[in-house]
Backbone as numpy.savetxt, mean C-alpha at the origin, in Angstrom:
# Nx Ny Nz CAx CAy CAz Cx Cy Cz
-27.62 21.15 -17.16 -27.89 19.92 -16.42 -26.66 19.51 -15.62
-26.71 19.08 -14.37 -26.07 18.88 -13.19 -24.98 17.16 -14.08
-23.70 17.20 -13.55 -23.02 16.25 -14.15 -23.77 15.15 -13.15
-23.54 13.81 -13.56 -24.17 12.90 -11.87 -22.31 12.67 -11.32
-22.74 12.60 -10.00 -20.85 11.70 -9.19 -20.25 11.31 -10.04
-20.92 10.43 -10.85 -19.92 9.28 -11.40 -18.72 9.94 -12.60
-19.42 10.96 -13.62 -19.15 11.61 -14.29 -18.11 12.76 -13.73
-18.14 13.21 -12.73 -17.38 14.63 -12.02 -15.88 13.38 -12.13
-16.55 12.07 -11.31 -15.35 11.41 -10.92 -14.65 11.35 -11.73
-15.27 10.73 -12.75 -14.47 9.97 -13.88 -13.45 10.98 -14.83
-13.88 12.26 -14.81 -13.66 13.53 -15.69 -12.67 13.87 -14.87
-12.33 14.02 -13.22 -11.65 14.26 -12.60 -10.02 13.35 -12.81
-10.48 12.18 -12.68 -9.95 10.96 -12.76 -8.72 10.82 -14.10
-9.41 11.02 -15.36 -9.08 11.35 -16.67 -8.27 12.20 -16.83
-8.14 13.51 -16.10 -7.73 14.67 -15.99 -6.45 14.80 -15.61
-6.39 13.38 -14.51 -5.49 13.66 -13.34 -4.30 12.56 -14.56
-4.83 11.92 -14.76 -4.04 10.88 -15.64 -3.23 11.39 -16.69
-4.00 12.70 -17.13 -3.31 13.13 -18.38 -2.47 14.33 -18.25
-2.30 14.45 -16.54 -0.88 15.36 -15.81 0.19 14.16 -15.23
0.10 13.55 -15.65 1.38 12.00 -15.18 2.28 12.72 -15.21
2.92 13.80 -16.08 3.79 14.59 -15.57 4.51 15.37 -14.84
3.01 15.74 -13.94 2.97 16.79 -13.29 3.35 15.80 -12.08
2.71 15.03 -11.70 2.55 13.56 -10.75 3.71 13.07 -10.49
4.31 12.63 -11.51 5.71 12.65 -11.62 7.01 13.19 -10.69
6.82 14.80 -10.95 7.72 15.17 -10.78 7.28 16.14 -9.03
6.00 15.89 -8.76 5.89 16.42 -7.60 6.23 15.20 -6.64
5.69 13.72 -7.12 6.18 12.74 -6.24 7.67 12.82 -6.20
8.47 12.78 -6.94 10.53 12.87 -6.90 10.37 14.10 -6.08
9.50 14.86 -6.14 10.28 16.14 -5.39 9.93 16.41 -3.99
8.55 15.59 -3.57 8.75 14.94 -2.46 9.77 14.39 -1.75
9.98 13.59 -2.38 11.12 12.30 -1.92 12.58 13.35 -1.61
13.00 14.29 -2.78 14.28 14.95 -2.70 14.25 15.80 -1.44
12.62 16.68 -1.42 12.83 17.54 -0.12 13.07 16.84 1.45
12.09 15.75 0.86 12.38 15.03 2.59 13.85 14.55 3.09
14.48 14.26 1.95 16.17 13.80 2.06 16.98 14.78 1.61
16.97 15.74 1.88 17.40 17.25 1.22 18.65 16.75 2.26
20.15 17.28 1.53 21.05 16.90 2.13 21.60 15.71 2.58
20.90 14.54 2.64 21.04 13.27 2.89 21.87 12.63 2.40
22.90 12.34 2.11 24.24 11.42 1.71 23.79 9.88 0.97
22.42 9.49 1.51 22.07 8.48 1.29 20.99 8.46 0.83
19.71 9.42 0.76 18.42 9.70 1.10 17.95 8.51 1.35
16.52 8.53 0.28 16.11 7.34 1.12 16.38 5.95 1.54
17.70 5.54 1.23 18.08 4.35 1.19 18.55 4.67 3.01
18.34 5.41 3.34 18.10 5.12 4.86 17.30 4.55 5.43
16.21 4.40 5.19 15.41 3.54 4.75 15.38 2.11 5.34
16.26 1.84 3.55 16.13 0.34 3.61 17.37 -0.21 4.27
18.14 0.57 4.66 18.67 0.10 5.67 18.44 -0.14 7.03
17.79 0.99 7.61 17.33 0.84 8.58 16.03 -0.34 8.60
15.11 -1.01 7.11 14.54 -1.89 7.17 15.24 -3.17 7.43
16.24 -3.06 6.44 17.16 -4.24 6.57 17.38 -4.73 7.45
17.70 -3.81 8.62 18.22 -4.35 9.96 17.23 -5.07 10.72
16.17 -4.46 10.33 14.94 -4.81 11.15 14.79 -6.11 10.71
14.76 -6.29 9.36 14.58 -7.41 9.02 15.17 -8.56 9.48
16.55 -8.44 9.51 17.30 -9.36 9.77 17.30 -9.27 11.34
16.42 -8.69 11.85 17.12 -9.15 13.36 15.49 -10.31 13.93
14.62 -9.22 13.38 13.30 -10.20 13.47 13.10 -11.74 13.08
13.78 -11.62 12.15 14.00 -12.65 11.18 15.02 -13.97 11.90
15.94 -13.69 12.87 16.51 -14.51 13.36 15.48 -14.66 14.95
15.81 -14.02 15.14 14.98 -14.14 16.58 13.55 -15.11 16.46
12.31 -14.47 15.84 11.17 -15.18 15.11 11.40 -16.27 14.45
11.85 -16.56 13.72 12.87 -18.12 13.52 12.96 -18.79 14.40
13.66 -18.47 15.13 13.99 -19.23 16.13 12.78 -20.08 17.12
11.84 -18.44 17.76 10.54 -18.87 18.32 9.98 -19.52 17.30
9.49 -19.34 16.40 8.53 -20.32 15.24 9.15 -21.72 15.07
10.50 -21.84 15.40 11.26 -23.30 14.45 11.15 -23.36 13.14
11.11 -21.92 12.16 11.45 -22.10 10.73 12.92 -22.14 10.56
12.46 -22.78 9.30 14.12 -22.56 8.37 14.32 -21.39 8.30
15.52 -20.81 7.98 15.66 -19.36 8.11 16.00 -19.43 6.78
16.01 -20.69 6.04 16.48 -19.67 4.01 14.31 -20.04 3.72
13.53 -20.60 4.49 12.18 -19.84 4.38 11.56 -18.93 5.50
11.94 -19.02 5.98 10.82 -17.62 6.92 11.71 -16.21 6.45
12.84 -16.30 6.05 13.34 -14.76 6.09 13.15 -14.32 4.90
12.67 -15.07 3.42 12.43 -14.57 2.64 11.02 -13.87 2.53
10.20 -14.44 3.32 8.76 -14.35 3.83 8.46 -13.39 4.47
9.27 -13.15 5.07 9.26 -12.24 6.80 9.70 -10.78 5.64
10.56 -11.19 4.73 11.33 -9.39 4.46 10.10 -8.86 2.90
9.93 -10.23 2.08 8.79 -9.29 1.34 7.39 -8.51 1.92
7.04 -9.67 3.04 5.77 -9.27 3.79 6.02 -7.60 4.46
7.20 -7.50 5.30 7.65 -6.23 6.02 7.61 -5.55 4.79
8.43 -5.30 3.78 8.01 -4.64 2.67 6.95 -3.85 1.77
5.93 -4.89 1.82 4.55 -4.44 1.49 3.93 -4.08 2.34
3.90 -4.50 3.45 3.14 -3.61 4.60 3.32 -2.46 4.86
4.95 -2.19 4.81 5.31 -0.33 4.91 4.54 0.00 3.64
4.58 -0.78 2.45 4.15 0.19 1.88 2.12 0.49 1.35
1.65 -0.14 2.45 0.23 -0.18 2.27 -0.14 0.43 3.34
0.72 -0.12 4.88 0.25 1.23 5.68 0.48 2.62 5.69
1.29 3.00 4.92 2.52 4.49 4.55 1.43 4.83 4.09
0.75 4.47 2.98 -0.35 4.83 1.75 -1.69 5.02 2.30
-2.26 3.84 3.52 -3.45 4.01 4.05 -3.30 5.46 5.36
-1.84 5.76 6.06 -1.88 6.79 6.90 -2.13 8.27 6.51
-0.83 7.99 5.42 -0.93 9.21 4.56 -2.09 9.74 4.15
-3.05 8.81 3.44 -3.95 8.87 2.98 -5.29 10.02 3.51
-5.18 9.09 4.33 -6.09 10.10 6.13 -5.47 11.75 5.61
-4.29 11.85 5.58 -3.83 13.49 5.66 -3.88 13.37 4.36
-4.19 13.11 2.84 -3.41 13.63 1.76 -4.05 14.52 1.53
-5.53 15.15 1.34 -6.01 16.33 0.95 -5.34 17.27 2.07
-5.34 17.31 3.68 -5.73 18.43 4.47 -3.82 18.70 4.03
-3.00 17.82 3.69 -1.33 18.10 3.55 -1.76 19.02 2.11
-2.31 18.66 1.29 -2.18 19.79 0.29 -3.18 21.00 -0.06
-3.92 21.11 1.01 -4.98 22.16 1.69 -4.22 23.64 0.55
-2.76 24.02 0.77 -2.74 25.28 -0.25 -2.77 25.38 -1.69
-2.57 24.25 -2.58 -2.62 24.14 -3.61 -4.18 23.56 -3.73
-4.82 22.78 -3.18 -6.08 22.56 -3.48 -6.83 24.12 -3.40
-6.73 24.86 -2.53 -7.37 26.29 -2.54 -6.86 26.98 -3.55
-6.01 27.37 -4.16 -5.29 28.50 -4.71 -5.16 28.14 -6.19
-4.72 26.71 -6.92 -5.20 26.11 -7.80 -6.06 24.91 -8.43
-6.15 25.28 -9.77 -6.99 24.68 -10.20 -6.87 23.31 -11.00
-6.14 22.43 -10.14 -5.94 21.16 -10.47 -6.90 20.13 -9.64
-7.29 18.65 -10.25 -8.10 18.04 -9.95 -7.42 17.52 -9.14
-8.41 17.27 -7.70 -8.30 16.98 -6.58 -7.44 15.33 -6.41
-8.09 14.77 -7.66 -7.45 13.19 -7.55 -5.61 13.32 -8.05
-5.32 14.04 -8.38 -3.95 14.35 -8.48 -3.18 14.00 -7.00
-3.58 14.73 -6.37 -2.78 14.82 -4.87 -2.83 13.31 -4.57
-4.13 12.29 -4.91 -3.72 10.71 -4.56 -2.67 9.85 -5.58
-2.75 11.21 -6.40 -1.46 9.83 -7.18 -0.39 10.11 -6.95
-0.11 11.26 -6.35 1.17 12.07 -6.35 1.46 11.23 -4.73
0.48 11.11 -3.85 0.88 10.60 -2.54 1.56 9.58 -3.06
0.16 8.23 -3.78 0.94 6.70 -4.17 2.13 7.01 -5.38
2.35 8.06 -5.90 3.58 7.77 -6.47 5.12 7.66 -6.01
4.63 8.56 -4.53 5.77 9.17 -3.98 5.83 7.79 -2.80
5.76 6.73 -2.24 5.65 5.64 -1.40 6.03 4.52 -2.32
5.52 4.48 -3.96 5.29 3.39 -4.72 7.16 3.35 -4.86
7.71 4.78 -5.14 9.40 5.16 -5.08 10.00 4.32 -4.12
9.39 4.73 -2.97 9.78 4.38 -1.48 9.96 2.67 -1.31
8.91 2.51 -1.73 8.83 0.60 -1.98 9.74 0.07 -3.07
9.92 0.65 -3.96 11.54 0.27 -4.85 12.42 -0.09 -4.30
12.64 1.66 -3.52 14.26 1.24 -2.33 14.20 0.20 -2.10
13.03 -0.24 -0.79 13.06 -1.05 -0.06 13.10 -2.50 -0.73
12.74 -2.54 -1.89 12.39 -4.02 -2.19 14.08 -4.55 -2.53
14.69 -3.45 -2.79 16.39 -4.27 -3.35 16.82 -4.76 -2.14
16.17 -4.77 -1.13 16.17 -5.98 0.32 15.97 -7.43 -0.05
15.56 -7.51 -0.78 14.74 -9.07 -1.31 15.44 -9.86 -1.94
16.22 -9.24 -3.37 16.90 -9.98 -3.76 18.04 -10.15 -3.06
19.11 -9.31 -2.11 20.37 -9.48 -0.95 19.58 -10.64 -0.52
18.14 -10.66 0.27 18.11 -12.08 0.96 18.11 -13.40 0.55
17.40 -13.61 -0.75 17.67 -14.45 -1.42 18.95 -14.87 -1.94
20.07 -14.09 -2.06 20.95 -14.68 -2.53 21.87 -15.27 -0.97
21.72 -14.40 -0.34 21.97 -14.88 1.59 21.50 -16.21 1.78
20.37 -16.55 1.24 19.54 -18.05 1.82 20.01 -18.80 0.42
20.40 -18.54 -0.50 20.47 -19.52 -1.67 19.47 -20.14 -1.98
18.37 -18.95 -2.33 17.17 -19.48 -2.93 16.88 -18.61 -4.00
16.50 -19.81 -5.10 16.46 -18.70 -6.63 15.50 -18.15 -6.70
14.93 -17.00 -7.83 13.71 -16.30 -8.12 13.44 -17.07 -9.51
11.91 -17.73 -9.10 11.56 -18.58 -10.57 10.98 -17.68 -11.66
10.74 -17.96 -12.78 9.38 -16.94 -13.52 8.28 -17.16 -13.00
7.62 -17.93 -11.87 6.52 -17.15 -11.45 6.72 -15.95 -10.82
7.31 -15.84 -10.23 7.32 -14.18 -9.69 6.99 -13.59 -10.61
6.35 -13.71 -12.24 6.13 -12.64 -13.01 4.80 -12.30 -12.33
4.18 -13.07 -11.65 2.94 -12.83 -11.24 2.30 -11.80 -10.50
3.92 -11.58 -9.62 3.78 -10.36 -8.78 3.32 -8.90 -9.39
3.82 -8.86 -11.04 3.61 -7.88 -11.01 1.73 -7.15 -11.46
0.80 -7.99 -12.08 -0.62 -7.78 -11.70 -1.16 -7.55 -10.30
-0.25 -8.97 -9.52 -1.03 -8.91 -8.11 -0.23 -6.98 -8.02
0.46 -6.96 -7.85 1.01 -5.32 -7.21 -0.05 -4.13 -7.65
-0.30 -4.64 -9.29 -1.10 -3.34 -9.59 -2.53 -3.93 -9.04
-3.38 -5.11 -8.52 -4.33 -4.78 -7.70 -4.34 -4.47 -6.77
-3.27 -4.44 -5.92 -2.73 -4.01 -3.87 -2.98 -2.38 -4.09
-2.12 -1.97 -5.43 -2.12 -0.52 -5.86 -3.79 -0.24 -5.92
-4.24 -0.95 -6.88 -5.65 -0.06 -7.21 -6.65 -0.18 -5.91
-6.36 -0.98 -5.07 -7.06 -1.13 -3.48 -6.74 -0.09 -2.57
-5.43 0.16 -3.08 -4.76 1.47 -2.14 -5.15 2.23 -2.33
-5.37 2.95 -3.52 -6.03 4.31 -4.42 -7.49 4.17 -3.63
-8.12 3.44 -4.02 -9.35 3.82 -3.81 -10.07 4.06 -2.23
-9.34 3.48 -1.66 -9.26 3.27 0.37 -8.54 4.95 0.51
-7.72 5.26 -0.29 -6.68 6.34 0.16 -7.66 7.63 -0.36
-8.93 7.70 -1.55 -9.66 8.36 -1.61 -10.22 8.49 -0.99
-11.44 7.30 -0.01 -12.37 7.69 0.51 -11.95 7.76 2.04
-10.57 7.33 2.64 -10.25 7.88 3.96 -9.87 9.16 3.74
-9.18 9.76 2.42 -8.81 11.23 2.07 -10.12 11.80 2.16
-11.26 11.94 1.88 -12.29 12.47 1.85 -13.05 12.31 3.27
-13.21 11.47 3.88 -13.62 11.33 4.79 -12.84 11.81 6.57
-11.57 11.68 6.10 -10.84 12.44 7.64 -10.50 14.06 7.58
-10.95 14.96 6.19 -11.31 15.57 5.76 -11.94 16.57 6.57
-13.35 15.63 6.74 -14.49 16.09 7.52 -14.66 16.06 9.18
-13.88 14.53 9.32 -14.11 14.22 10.92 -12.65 13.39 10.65
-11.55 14.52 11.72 -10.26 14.38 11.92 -10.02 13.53 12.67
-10.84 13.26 13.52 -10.27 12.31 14.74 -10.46 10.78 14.06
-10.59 10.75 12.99 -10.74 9.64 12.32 -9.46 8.88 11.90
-8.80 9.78 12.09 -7.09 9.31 11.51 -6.74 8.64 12.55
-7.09 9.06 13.58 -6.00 8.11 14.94 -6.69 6.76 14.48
-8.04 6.46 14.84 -8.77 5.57 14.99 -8.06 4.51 13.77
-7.98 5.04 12.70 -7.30 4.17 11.21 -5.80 3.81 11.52
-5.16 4.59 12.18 -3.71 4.48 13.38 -3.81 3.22 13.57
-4.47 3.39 14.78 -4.70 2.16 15.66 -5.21 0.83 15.20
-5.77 0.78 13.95 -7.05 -0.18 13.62 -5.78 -1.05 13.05
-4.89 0.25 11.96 -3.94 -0.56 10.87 -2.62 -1.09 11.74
-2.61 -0.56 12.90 -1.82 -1.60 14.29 -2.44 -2.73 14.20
-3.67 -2.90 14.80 -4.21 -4.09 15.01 -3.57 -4.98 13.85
-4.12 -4.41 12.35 -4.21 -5.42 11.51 -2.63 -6.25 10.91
-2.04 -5.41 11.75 -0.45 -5.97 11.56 -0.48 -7.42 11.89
-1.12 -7.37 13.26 -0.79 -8.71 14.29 -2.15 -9.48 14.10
-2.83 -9.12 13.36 -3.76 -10.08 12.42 -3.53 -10.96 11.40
-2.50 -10.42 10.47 -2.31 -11.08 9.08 -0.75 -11.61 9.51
-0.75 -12.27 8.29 0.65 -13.62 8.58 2.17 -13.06 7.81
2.29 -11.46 8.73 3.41 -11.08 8.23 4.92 -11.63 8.59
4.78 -11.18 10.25 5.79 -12.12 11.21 5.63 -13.47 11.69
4.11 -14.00 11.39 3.84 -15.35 11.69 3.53 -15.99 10.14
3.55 -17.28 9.84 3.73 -18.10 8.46 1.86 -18.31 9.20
1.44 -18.45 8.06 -0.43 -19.21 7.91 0.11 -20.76 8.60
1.10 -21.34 7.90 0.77 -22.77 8.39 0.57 -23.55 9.87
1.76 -22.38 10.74 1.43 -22.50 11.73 -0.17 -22.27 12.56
-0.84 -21.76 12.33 -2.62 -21.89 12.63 -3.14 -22.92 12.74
-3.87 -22.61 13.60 -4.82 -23.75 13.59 -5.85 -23.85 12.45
-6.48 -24.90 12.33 -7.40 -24.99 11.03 -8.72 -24.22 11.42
-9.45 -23.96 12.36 -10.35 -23.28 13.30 -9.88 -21.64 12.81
-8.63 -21.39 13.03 -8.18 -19.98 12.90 -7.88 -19.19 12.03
-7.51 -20.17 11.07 -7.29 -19.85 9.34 -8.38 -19.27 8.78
-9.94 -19.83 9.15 -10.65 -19.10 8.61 -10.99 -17.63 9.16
-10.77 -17.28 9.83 -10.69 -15.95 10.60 -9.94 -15.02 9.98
-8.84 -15.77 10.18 -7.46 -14.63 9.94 -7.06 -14.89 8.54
-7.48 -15.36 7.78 -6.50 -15.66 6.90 -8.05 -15.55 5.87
-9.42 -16.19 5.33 -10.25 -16.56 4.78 -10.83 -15.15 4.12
-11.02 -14.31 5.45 -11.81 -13.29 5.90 -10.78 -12.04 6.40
-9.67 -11.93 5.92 -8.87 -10.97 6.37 -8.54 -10.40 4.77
-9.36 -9.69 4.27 -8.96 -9.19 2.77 -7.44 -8.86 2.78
-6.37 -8.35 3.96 -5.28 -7.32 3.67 -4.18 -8.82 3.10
-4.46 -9.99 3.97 -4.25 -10.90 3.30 -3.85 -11.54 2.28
-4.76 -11.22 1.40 -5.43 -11.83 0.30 -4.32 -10.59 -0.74
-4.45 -9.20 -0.42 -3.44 -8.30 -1.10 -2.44 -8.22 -0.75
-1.93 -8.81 0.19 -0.43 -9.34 0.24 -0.12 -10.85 -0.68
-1.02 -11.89 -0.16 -0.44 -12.88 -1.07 -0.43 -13.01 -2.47
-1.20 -12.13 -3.47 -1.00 -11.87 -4.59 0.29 -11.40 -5.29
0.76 -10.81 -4.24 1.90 -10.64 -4.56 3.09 -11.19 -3.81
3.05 -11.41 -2.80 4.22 -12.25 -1.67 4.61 -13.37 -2.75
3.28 -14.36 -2.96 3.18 -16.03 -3.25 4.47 -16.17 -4.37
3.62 -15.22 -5.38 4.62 -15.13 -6.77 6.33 -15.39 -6.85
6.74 -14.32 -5.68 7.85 -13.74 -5.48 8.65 -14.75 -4.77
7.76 -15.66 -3.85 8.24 -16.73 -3.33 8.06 -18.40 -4.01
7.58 -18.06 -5.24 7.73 -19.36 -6.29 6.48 -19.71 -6.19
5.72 -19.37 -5.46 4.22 -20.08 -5.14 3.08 -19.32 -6.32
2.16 -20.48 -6.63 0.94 -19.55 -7.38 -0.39 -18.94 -5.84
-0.42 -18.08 -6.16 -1.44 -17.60 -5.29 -3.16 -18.02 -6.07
-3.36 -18.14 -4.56 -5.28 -19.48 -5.18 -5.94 -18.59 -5.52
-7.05 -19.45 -5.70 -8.04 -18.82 -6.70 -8.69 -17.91 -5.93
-8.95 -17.83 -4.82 -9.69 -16.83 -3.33 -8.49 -15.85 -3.78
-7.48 -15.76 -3.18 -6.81 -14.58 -3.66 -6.62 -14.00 -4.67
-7.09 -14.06 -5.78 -7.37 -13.10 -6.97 -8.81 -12.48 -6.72
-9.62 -13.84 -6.57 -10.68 -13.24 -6.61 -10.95 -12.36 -5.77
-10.77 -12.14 -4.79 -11.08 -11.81 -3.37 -10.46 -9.97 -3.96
-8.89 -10.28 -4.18 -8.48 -8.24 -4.65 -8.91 -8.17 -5.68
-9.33 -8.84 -6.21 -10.29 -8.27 -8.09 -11.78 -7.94 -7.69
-12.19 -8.48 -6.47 -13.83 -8.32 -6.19 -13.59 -6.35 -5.41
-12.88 -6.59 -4.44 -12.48 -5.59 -3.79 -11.52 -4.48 -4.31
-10.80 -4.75 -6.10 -10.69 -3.39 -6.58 -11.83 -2.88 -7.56
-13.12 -4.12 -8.00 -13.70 -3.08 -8.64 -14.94 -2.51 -7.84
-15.37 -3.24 -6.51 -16.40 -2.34 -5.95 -15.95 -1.28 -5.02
-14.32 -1.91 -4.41 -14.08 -0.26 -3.81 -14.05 1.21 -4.85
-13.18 0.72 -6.10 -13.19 1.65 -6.71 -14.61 2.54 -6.84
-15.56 1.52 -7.08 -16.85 2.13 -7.60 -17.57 3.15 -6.46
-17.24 2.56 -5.54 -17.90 3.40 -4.18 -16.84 5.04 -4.14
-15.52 4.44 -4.08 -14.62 5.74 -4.00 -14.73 7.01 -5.30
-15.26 6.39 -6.36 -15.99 7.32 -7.64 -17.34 7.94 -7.12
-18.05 7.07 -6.47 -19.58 7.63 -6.19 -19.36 8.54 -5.10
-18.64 8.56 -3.78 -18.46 9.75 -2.87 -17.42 10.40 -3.18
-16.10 10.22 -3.99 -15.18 11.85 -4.45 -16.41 12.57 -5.49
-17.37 11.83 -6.22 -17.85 12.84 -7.34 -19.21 13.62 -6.03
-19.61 12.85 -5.56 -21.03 13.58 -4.39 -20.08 14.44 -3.24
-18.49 14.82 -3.06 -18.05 14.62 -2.02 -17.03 16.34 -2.28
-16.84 15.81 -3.73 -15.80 17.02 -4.25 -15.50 18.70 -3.92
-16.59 18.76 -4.23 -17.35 20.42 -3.82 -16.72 21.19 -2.10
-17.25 19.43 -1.47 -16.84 19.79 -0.25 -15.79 19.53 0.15
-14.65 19.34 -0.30 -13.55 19.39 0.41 -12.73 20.20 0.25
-12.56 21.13 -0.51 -12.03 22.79 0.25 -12.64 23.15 1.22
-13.55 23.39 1.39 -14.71 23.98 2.88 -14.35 23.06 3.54
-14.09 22.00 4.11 -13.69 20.97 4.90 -12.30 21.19 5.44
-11.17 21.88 4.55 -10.12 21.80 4.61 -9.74 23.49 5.18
């Protein structure tokens, strides 16, 4: 008798969890080959974020009329999480067709290669975050214990990532020209959400648009709010808790109907 999707998934899924080892050490060895020789590796990086940060950060200040010990703490976690949700949603697009020779040649479960992508970015977002506390101590603003909050909201941004990073992995797979299009879209959604601009400035008309109805939002402030002393509302939990358990569920139902085909695809 034929397994159903859900079961291939879940068995797949299970599988991949119980090589954390393997996951492990292919994400670090990512990271080492790409900075092979590097004096600094990736903390090139966050320097080169840093700068960015701080130059946006004064300039945008300025145009907005924020305080700069609040908009720059705002401005550098937001830049932060965004590299590391668009890194995860681009990649994503390529993570099967990037490991096209080991998916052919061995016999490891396919959901491996998505943890090994988000493990190897989740690294990447470390670097970058020791940006956060330098700014805070720059603006002389403390970190309260709510920021413990950040760390649930992170693992729902994570489990939103996984499951988006499956079914664009599966899906650009098939029809390549799909990656630009996710390019361009996750441009747009930069200058949609309130990374370089604060929500308050909006109009009340506009908030519901951009801010109500903009899920990427909602998985940033789960974790931004915390970090910045704030509790994040009740829409923003609910909103990435609604959207990690039905994406997940959809991204289980097409990797398990989907599996078969993505060597032949690749």
């Amino acid at each position: 008798m034929r397994a159903s999707p859900a079961a291939i998934a879940c068995g797949d899924l299970w599988t991949s969890f119980q090589k954390y080892s393997l996951v492990g050490m292919l994400g670090w060895q990512d990271i080492r080959q790409r900075y092979r020789r590097s004096a600094l590796g990736p903390f090139w990086l966050t320097i080169s974020m840093g700068v960015m940060i701080a130059t946006i950060g004064i300039v945008f200040g300025q145009i907005f009329n924020s305080p700069l010990d609040e908009f720059l703490p705002f401005l550098t976690i937001g830049i932060i999480l965004w590299g590391l949700m668009t890194t995860v949603v681009t990649e994503g697009c390529t993570v099967f067709i990037a490991a096209e020779g080991i998916i052919k040649q061995l016999p490891l479960p396919i959901f491996l290669h998505i943890f090994r992508m988000i493990w190897r970015n989740l690294l990447i977002f470390a670097h970058n975050l020791v940006i956060f506390p330098v700014v805070l101590i720059a603006v002389g603003k403390p970190l309260s214990w709510i920021a413990l909050l950040s760390i649930p909201g992170l693992a729902l941004t994570l489990i939103n990532l996984t499951w988006v990073a499956v079914v664009l992995g599966i899906v650009c797979a098939r029809y390549r020209d799909l990656t630009q299009i996710v390019t361009s879209s996750v441009q747009v959604l930069f200058y949609l959400t309130p990374i370089m601009w604060m929500s308050k400035h909006l109009p009340a008309g506009a908030a519901l648009y951009l801010l109500a109805l903009n899920p990427v939002y909602h998985l940033i402030e789960v974790v931004r709010a915390p970090l910045l002393g704030e509790i994040p509302s009740v829409t923003n939990w609910v909103v990435s808790l609604a959207l990690a358990l039905l994406g997940s569920l959809v991204a289980l139902l097409v990797y398990g109907r989907f599996k078969r085909r993505i060597p032949y695809w690749l």
